[in-house]
Short mmCIF file of C-alpha atoms and ligand atoms in Angstrom, two decimals:
data_model
loop_
_atom_site.label_atom_id
_atom_site.label_comp_id
_atom_site.label_asym_id
_atom_site.label_seq_id
_atom_site.Cartn_x
_atom_site.Cartn_y
_atom_site.Cartn_z
CA MET D 232 -185.60 13.05 -142.61
CA THR D 233 -184.87 10.71 -145.49
CA ARG D 234 -181.57 11.37 -147.24
CA VAL D 235 -180.83 10.84 -150.90
CA ASN D 236 -178.22 8.22 -150.02
CA GLU D 237 -181.02 6.05 -148.66
CA VAL D 238 -182.82 6.08 -152.02
CA SER D 239 -180.86 3.26 -153.58
CA GLY D 240 -179.16 0.36 -151.94
CA PRO D 241 -175.88 -1.37 -152.65
CA PRO D 242 -175.52 -3.50 -155.77
CA ARG D 243 -176.42 -7.08 -155.33
CA LEU D 244 -175.52 -10.45 -156.78
CA ALA D 245 -178.48 -12.60 -157.79
CA GLU D 246 -179.02 -15.76 -155.73
CA PRO D 247 -178.31 -19.03 -157.54
CA GLY D 248 -181.21 -19.66 -159.93
CA GLU D 249 -182.85 -16.28 -159.19
CA GLY D 250 -184.69 -14.99 -162.27
CA ILE D 251 -184.56 -11.50 -163.75
CA SER D 252 -186.47 -9.13 -161.44
CA ALA D 253 -189.07 -6.48 -162.30
CA GLU D 254 -186.37 -3.86 -161.54
CA GLU D 255 -184.01 -5.39 -164.07
CA LEU D 256 -186.89 -5.63 -166.56
CA GLN D 257 -187.64 -1.93 -165.97
CA LEU D 258 -184.04 -1.09 -166.91
CA ALA D 259 -184.08 -3.46 -169.88
CA ALA D 260 -187.26 -1.89 -171.29
CA ARG D 261 -185.73 1.62 -171.12
CA ASN D 262 -182.34 0.53 -172.41
CA HIS D 263 -182.92 -1.69 -175.40
CA GLY D 264 -180.34 -3.72 -177.29
CA LEU D 265 -179.58 -4.22 -180.97
CA PRO D 266 -182.03 -6.72 -182.50
CA LEU D 267 -179.40 -9.24 -183.61
CA GLU D 268 -180.74 -9.46 -187.18
CA ALA D 269 -179.58 -5.82 -187.46
CA LEU D 270 -176.01 -7.15 -187.52
CA ARG D 271 -176.73 -7.24 -191.27
CA TYR D 272 -176.18 -3.47 -191.58
CA ASP D 273 -172.65 -2.05 -191.86
CA VAL D 274 -174.01 1.07 -190.16
CA THR D 275 -176.78 0.46 -187.64
CA PRO D 276 -179.97 2.40 -188.42
CA VAL D 277 -180.31 4.88 -185.55
CA GLY D 278 -183.43 3.37 -183.97
CA LEU D 279 -181.81 -0.08 -183.87
CA HIS D 280 -178.64 1.06 -182.06
CA TYR D 281 -178.54 -0.10 -178.43
CA LEU D 282 -179.30 2.44 -175.76
CA LEU D 283 -178.05 2.97 -172.23
CA THR D 284 -179.04 5.87 -170.01
CA HIS D 285 -178.33 5.68 -166.28
CA TYR D 286 -180.86 8.33 -165.17
CA ASP D 287 -183.45 10.30 -167.24
CA ILE D 288 -182.99 11.69 -170.73
CA PRO D 289 -182.47 15.37 -169.82
CA ASP D 290 -184.39 18.27 -171.31
CA THR D 291 -181.75 19.88 -173.53
CA SER D 292 -182.18 22.24 -176.48
CA PRO D 293 -179.86 22.61 -179.51
CA GLU D 294 -180.70 26.35 -179.61
CA THR D 295 -179.57 27.19 -176.10
CA HIS D 296 -177.05 24.44 -175.37
CA THR D 297 -173.48 25.52 -174.59
CA LEU D 298 -170.22 23.73 -173.94
CA THR D 299 -167.86 25.18 -171.33
CA ILE D 300 -164.17 24.26 -171.35
CA ASP D 301 -162.48 25.32 -168.14
CA GLY D 302 -160.33 24.15 -165.24
CA LEU D 303 -156.57 24.07 -165.82
CA VAL D 304 -156.57 26.05 -169.07
CA ASP D 305 -155.16 29.49 -170.00
CA GLN D 306 -158.36 30.64 -171.63
CA PRO D 307 -161.72 29.13 -170.66
CA LEU D 308 -164.07 28.76 -173.64
CA ILE D 309 -167.85 28.77 -173.93
CA LEU D 310 -169.14 27.55 -177.28
CA ASP D 311 -172.66 27.12 -178.62
CA LEU D 312 -173.62 24.52 -181.19
CA ALA D 313 -173.34 26.92 -184.14
CA GLU D 314 -169.74 27.71 -183.17
CA LEU D 315 -168.90 24.02 -182.82
CA LYS D 316 -170.39 23.36 -186.27
CA ARG D 317 -168.22 26.05 -187.87
CA ARG D 318 -165.12 24.19 -186.73
CA PRO D 319 -163.51 21.35 -188.78
CA ARG D 320 -166.09 18.64 -189.42
CA VAL D 321 -165.12 14.95 -189.47
CA THR D 322 -167.00 11.64 -189.50
CA HIS D 323 -165.84 8.38 -187.92
CA ARG D 324 -167.61 5.05 -188.18
CA VAL D 325 -167.43 3.64 -184.67
CA THR D 326 -168.66 0.42 -183.09
CA MET D 327 -169.82 1.19 -179.56
CA GLU D 328 -170.43 -1.51 -176.95
CA CYS D 329 -171.65 -1.22 -173.38
CA ALA D 330 -169.07 -2.42 -170.86
CA GLY D 331 -171.82 -4.47 -169.21
CA ASN D 332 -172.65 -6.41 -172.37
CA GLY D 333 -173.00 -10.10 -171.48
CA ARG D 334 -173.53 -9.38 -167.77
CA ALA D 335 -176.80 -11.33 -167.43
CA LEU D 336 -175.05 -14.52 -168.57
CA LEU D 337 -172.55 -14.41 -165.69
CA GLU D 338 -172.98 -16.60 -162.64
CA PRO D 339 -173.62 -15.23 -160.13
CA ARG D 340 -175.37 -12.44 -162.03
CA PRO D 341 -174.53 -8.85 -161.00
CA VAL D 342 -177.97 -7.22 -160.65
CA SER D 343 -177.94 -4.27 -163.04
CA GLN D 344 -178.91 -3.66 -166.67
CA PRO D 345 -179.30 -7.32 -167.74
CA TRP D 346 -177.59 -7.43 -171.13
CA LEU D 347 -177.21 -10.75 -172.89
CA VAL D 348 -175.01 -9.97 -175.93
CA GLU D 349 -176.90 -7.21 -177.74
CA ALA D 350 -175.46 -3.98 -176.27
CA VAL D 351 -173.63 -2.95 -179.42
CA GLY D 352 -174.12 -0.84 -182.55
CA THR D 353 -172.13 0.97 -185.22
CA SER D 354 -172.77 4.58 -186.20
CA GLU D 355 -171.27 7.29 -188.30
CA TRP D 356 -170.57 10.03 -185.80
CA THR D 357 -169.97 13.51 -187.15
CA GLY D 358 -168.53 16.34 -185.12
CA THR D 359 -165.39 18.30 -184.45
CA PRO D 360 -162.18 16.87 -182.95
CA LEU D 361 -161.68 17.64 -179.26
CA ALA D 362 -157.86 17.95 -179.26
CA PRO D 363 -157.58 21.27 -181.19
CA LEU D 364 -160.14 22.83 -178.83
CA LEU D 365 -158.19 21.72 -175.76
CA ARG D 366 -155.01 23.11 -177.31
CA GLU D 367 -156.75 26.41 -178.12
CA ALA D 368 -157.96 26.68 -174.54
CA GLY D 369 -154.33 26.14 -173.49
CA LEU D 370 -154.09 22.94 -171.53
CA ALA D 371 -151.75 23.35 -168.52
CA ALA D 372 -148.54 21.30 -168.53
CA ASP D 373 -149.50 19.59 -165.26
CA ALA D 374 -152.98 18.54 -166.47
CA VAL D 375 -153.75 14.90 -165.58
CA ASP D 376 -157.38 14.15 -166.41
CA VAL D 377 -160.07 15.76 -168.55
CA LEU D 378 -163.53 15.53 -167.00
CA PHE D 379 -166.71 15.38 -169.11
CA THR D 380 -170.09 16.24 -167.57
CA GLY D 381 -173.51 15.38 -169.00
CA ALA D 382 -176.72 17.28 -168.34
CA ASP D 383 -178.37 14.24 -166.74
CA HIS D 384 -178.66 13.86 -163.00
CA GLY D 385 -179.57 11.02 -160.66
CA VAL D 386 -178.59 8.90 -157.72
CA GLU D 387 -176.67 5.69 -157.89
CA ARG D 388 -175.95 3.48 -154.88
CA GLY D 389 -176.67 6.44 -152.66
CA VAL D 390 -174.47 8.94 -154.49
CA GLU D 391 -176.32 11.88 -156.06
CA GLN D 392 -174.50 13.01 -159.18
CA ASP D 393 -174.42 14.40 -162.68
CA TYR D 394 -173.18 11.73 -165.09
CA GLN D 395 -169.42 12.40 -165.23
CA ARG D 396 -166.51 10.51 -166.69
CA SER D 397 -162.89 11.49 -167.18
CA LEU D 398 -160.20 10.54 -169.68
CA PRO D 399 -156.45 10.70 -169.03
CA VAL D 400 -154.95 13.68 -170.94
CA PRO D 401 -153.20 11.54 -173.63
CA GLU D 402 -156.55 9.89 -174.46
CA ALA D 403 -158.41 13.20 -174.54
CA LEU D 404 -155.78 14.50 -176.97
CA ARG D 405 -156.15 11.57 -179.40
CA GLU D 406 -157.01 13.07 -182.79
CA ASP D 407 -160.01 10.77 -183.32
CA VAL D 408 -161.84 11.73 -180.11
CA LEU D 409 -164.86 13.75 -181.24
CA LEU D 410 -167.42 16.19 -179.96
CA ALA D 411 -170.26 14.72 -182.02
CA TYR D 412 -173.49 16.46 -183.00
CA GLU D 413 -174.69 14.04 -185.70
CA MET D 414 -175.34 10.31 -185.80
CA ASN D 415 -175.68 8.74 -189.27
CA GLY D 416 -175.93 12.18 -190.87
CA ALA D 417 -178.80 13.54 -188.72
CA PRO D 418 -178.78 15.61 -185.52
CA LEU D 419 -178.41 13.44 -182.40
CA LEU D 420 -181.71 12.11 -181.10
CA PRO D 421 -182.64 12.97 -177.47
CA GLN D 422 -181.79 9.46 -176.22
CA HIS D 423 -178.35 9.44 -177.89
CA GLY D 424 -177.15 12.69 -176.31
CA SER D 425 -178.77 15.59 -178.17
CA PRO D 426 -177.31 18.00 -179.01
CA LEU D 427 -173.68 17.05 -178.18
CA ARG D 428 -171.80 13.99 -176.97
CA LEU D 429 -168.29 12.70 -176.65
CA ILE D 430 -167.09 9.86 -178.91
CA VAL D 431 -164.00 7.94 -177.75
CA PRO D 432 -163.39 5.37 -180.51
CA GLY D 433 -162.30 1.99 -179.19
CA TRP D 434 -163.46 2.54 -175.59
CA TYR D 435 -166.51 0.95 -174.01
CA GLY D 436 -169.73 3.01 -174.04
CA MET D 437 -169.45 4.61 -170.58
CA ALA D 438 -166.70 6.95 -171.84
CA HIS D 439 -168.89 8.44 -174.61
CA VAL D 440 -170.59 11.06 -172.40
CA LYS D 441 -173.99 12.15 -173.75
CA TRP D 442 -175.62 15.60 -173.31
CA LEU D 443 -172.11 16.99 -172.86
CA HIS D 444 -172.07 20.54 -171.51
CA ARG D 445 -168.82 20.92 -169.56
CA ILE D 446 -165.22 19.84 -170.02
CA GLU D 447 -162.96 20.53 -167.06
CA VAL D 448 -159.20 20.02 -167.09
CA LEU D 449 -157.95 18.59 -163.77
CA ASP D 450 -154.53 18.43 -162.07
CA ARG D 451 -155.40 15.04 -160.56
CA GLU D 452 -157.09 11.80 -161.42
CA PHE D 453 -160.88 12.24 -161.25
CA ASP D 454 -162.18 10.27 -158.28
CA GLY D 455 -165.91 10.62 -158.95
CA TYR D 456 -168.35 7.75 -158.87
CA GLN D 457 -168.35 6.58 -162.52
CA ASN D 458 -164.54 6.35 -162.59
CA ALA D 459 -163.60 5.34 -159.06
CA VAL D 460 -166.54 3.18 -157.94
CA ALA D 461 -168.46 1.98 -161.02
CA TYR D 462 -166.75 0.75 -164.19
CA ARG D 463 -163.91 -1.09 -162.54
CA VAL D 464 -163.00 -4.70 -163.12
CA HIS D 465 -162.76 -6.06 -159.58
CA GLN D 466 -163.80 -9.04 -157.50
CA ASP D 467 -165.44 -7.09 -154.66
CA ALA D 468 -166.08 -3.54 -153.48
CA ASP D 469 -162.90 -3.44 -151.34
CA ASP D 470 -160.65 -4.30 -154.27
CA PRO D 471 -159.89 -1.13 -156.33
CA GLY D 472 -159.33 -3.30 -159.41
CA VAL D 473 -158.58 -1.74 -162.78
CA PRO D 474 -160.62 0.84 -164.68
CA VAL D 475 -162.71 -0.30 -167.65
CA SER D 476 -161.40 1.22 -170.89
CA TRP D 477 -160.74 -0.45 -174.27
CA ILE D 478 -163.25 -2.85 -175.85
CA GLU D 479 -162.26 -6.53 -175.74
CA PRO D 480 -162.63 -8.54 -178.95
CA ARG D 481 -166.03 -10.08 -179.63
CA ALA D 482 -167.80 -11.76 -182.54
CA LEU D 483 -171.54 -12.21 -182.87
CA VAL D 484 -173.53 -14.45 -185.19
CA GLN D 485 -176.28 -12.87 -187.28
CA PRO D 486 -179.02 -15.33 -186.33
CA PRO D 487 -179.58 -17.76 -189.23
CA GLY D 488 -182.96 -19.23 -190.24
CA PHE D 489 -186.11 -18.17 -188.42
CA PRO D 490 -186.86 -17.76 -184.70
CA ASP D 491 -189.28 -19.33 -182.27
CA PHE D 492 -191.38 -16.50 -180.79
CA MET D 493 -190.74 -17.30 -177.12
CA SER D 494 -187.36 -19.00 -176.91
CA ARG D 495 -185.88 -17.32 -179.99
CA SER D 496 -184.15 -20.60 -180.78
CA ARG D 497 -183.56 -20.92 -184.51
CA ALA D 498 -184.81 -23.33 -187.16
CA LEU D 499 -183.23 -23.58 -190.58
CA ARG D 500 -183.23 -25.81 -193.66
CA PRO D 501 -180.49 -28.29 -194.60
CA GLY D 502 -177.99 -27.37 -197.31
CA THR D 503 -175.31 -24.73 -197.60
CA VAL D 504 -176.03 -22.11 -194.96
CA PRO D 505 -174.05 -18.89 -195.28
CA LEU D 506 -173.27 -18.06 -191.63
CA THR D 507 -172.35 -14.44 -191.15
CA GLY D 508 -171.95 -11.89 -188.39
CA ARG D 509 -169.71 -9.11 -187.07
CA ALA D 510 -166.50 -8.90 -185.10
CA TRP D 511 -164.79 -5.97 -183.41
CA SER D 512 -162.12 -5.04 -180.89
CA GLY D 513 -161.06 -1.70 -179.45
CA HIS D 514 -157.53 -2.83 -178.61
CA ALA D 515 -156.45 -3.66 -182.17
CA PRO D 516 -157.98 -4.60 -185.52
CA VAL D 517 -159.65 -8.01 -185.74
CA THR D 518 -157.29 -10.44 -187.50
CA SER D 519 -159.34 -13.65 -187.49
CA VAL D 520 -162.73 -15.13 -186.73
CA GLU D 521 -163.25 -18.85 -186.21
CA VAL D 522 -166.58 -20.64 -186.28
CA THR D 523 -167.74 -23.80 -184.55
CA VAL D 524 -170.94 -25.70 -185.34
CA ASP D 525 -170.35 -28.46 -182.78
CA GLY D 526 -170.36 -26.49 -179.54
CA GLY D 527 -166.61 -25.79 -179.58
CA LEU D 528 -165.11 -29.19 -180.37
CA THR D 529 -163.73 -28.01 -183.70
CA TRP D 530 -163.16 -24.48 -185.02
CA SER D 531 -162.86 -23.41 -188.69
CA PRO D 532 -161.64 -20.09 -190.05
CA ALA D 533 -164.25 -17.65 -191.35
CA THR D 534 -163.58 -15.16 -194.16
CA LEU D 535 -163.30 -11.53 -193.10
CA GLU D 536 -164.86 -9.01 -195.44
CA ALA D 537 -163.41 -5.54 -195.67
CA PRO D 538 -166.05 -3.08 -194.48
CA ALA D 539 -167.89 -1.25 -197.26
CA THR D 540 -166.37 2.20 -197.68
CA GLY D 541 -168.36 4.96 -196.07
CA THR D 542 -167.59 8.52 -195.14
CA GLY D 543 -164.65 8.96 -192.81
CA SER D 544 -162.41 6.40 -191.17
CA THR D 545 -163.49 2.81 -190.55
CA ARG D 546 -160.70 1.59 -188.24
CA TRP D 547 -163.12 1.65 -185.32
CA ALA D 548 -165.96 -0.18 -187.05
CA TRP D 549 -166.83 -3.86 -186.83
CA VAL D 550 -166.02 -6.16 -189.75
CA ARG D 551 -168.32 -8.73 -191.33
CA TRP D 552 -167.25 -12.38 -191.30
CA ARG D 553 -168.66 -15.26 -193.32
CA TYR D 554 -168.51 -19.05 -193.17
CA ASP D 555 -170.41 -21.42 -195.46
CA TRP D 556 -171.82 -24.28 -193.41
CA ASP D 557 -172.99 -27.50 -194.99
CA ALA D 558 -175.89 -28.17 -192.60
CA ALA D 559 -177.44 -31.65 -192.20
CA PRO D 560 -180.62 -32.20 -190.13
CA GLY D 561 -179.99 -32.15 -186.37
CA ARG D 562 -179.37 -29.87 -183.38
CA TYR D 563 -176.30 -27.65 -183.23
CA THR D 564 -174.65 -25.01 -181.08
CA LEU D 565 -172.99 -22.36 -183.23
CA SER D 566 -170.35 -19.88 -182.07
CA ALA D 567 -167.88 -17.43 -183.53
CA ARG D 568 -164.67 -16.30 -181.83
CA ALA D 569 -162.71 -13.16 -182.71
CA THR D 570 -158.96 -12.61 -182.26
CA ASP D 571 -157.30 -9.23 -182.70
CA ALA D 572 -153.83 -8.04 -183.74
CA SER D 573 -152.81 -7.72 -180.07
CA GLY D 574 -153.38 -11.49 -179.69
CA ARG D 575 -156.44 -11.03 -177.47
CA THR D 576 -159.26 -13.48 -178.08
CA GLN D 577 -162.54 -14.59 -176.50
CA PRO D 578 -162.79 -17.04 -173.61
CA VAL D 579 -164.99 -20.13 -173.70
CA GLU D 580 -165.25 -19.90 -169.91
CA GLN D 581 -165.63 -16.35 -168.64
CA PRO D 582 -163.50 -15.01 -165.77
CA TRP D 583 -165.98 -13.37 -163.39
CA ASN D 584 -165.96 -9.81 -162.01
CA ARG D 585 -168.26 -7.99 -159.60
CA GLY D 586 -169.78 -5.50 -162.05
CA GLY D 587 -169.93 -7.92 -164.97
CA PHE D 588 -167.75 -5.60 -167.08
CA ALA D 589 -165.67 -6.15 -170.21
CA ASN D 590 -166.66 -9.79 -170.46
CA ASN D 591 -166.52 -11.30 -173.93
CA LEU D 592 -167.57 -14.90 -173.49
CA VAL D 593 -168.06 -16.75 -176.79
CA GLN D 594 -171.76 -16.53 -177.74
CA ARG D 595 -173.73 -19.78 -178.09
CA VAL D 596 -176.52 -19.93 -180.68
CA GLU D 597 -178.80 -22.99 -180.54
CA VAL D 598 -180.21 -24.04 -183.91
CA VAL D 599 -182.12 -26.98 -185.26
CA VAL D 600 -181.78 -27.94 -188.91
CA VAL D 601 -185.17 -29.30 -190.04
CA LEU D 602 -186.67 -30.55 -193.30
CA ASP D 603 -189.53 -28.59 -194.86
CA GLU D 604 -192.85 -30.21 -193.78
N1 MTE N 994 -174.54 11.64 -169.86
C1 MTE N 994 -174.55 10.31 -169.99
N2 MTE N 994 -173.72 9.76 -170.89
C2 MTE N 994 -173.70 8.42 -171.07
C3 MTE N 994 -174.50 7.57 -170.29
C4 MTE N 994 -175.37 8.18 -169.35
O1 MTE N 994 -176.13 7.50 -168.63
N3 MTE N 994 -175.36 9.55 -169.23
N4 MTE N 994 -174.41 6.21 -170.44
C5 MTE N 994 -173.13 5.73 -170.97
C6 MTE N 994 -173.13 4.31 -171.27
S1 MTE N 994 -172.95 3.28 -169.96
C7 MTE N 994 -173.19 3.84 -172.56
S2 MTE N 994 -173.03 2.19 -172.85
C8 MTE N 994 -173.36 4.75 -173.71
C9 MTE N 994 -174.56 4.35 -174.54
O2 MTE N 994 -174.74 5.23 -175.61
P1 MTE N 994 -176.09 5.15 -176.46
O3 MTE N 994 -177.23 5.16 -175.51
O4 MTE N 994 -176.08 6.30 -177.39
O5 MTE N 994 -176.04 3.83 -177.20
O6 MTE N 994 -173.55 6.09 -173.29
C10 MTE N 994 -172.73 6.50 -172.21
N5 MTE N 994 -172.87 7.92 -172.01
MO1 MO N 995 -172.64 1.11 -170.79
#
């Protein structure tokens, strides 16, 4: 008899020079990125936000969906959506990035969802804070981890599972961690976790569990697949490494000029070119962005613009940067590099890890400045 653990094989590293496979393309077509021109919006329109779903989008219903809070609590709770909506309502603007962003640019390439740089987006998430609910349920003093379970189910490297991720108790009790039921003022769409998801501002995407239906308080560190096996920064499977958590600083360039259909290389006209883009970091606010137009030989400071005021807090949202470039005809490689208040910045040569996680290599944008014909 065939067992479920024979359904999918171990992860693989691409051979030198091996192109993107049909399997990677299949993942990339389901899980799209942010079209980079959408970096122009402070808040990403919902359909332009990147998407990542490990298994299938589950068949959930806002009418019948419930959230159970149990495990090491005095009083287990079961809440439906109407009850959650009657609780205090807050909105946070949060930049979310997949931990695997940039993976396809690594050498050797970990074979998985082949992101280049586009696995990012910023939304206004509305919901109710998690911490008061955990306190109401009566979190035990010896609680260690809080486990979040989604309604989606699949198999990954031979392990059949519901999508589950835990947070250490102090993180779960952070006041800005939300149980969100709206994205940009509308009910969550099916692909973004309808009707309820977790939002953990500042952490990579894998922590923001979609289709959330159970929260279980544990007296130990959760050792399930998505915490203990996947989402670790390590050199090989035998090395436990460190768990992926806070977002590393990154800046992206909003592509200037106009693209070539196939290569997406950019052409633009000579003169003063306002270069702009976004920068973010989960660890600490972005303090500076530098720009290079000569492939990294010289860097110049960009101006940071305060984010436009929206509803709710903006600490967790990307900022816009701007640099006016006096462009003469020729070929150029443009990059922007973010530094945050913790002193973290982006590498020009990326340290490698097995899963391709939490990398934040400086982006390279090839442009040619051409005269009008
Ligand atoms: N239940 C569930 N939650 C999930 C996932 C998933 O596959 N299942 N993917 C995670 C990952 S890896 C990312 S990057 C974000 C993506 O959120 P989005 O699709 O709304 O952009 O959701 C996270 N939450
Ligand atoms: Mo992700």
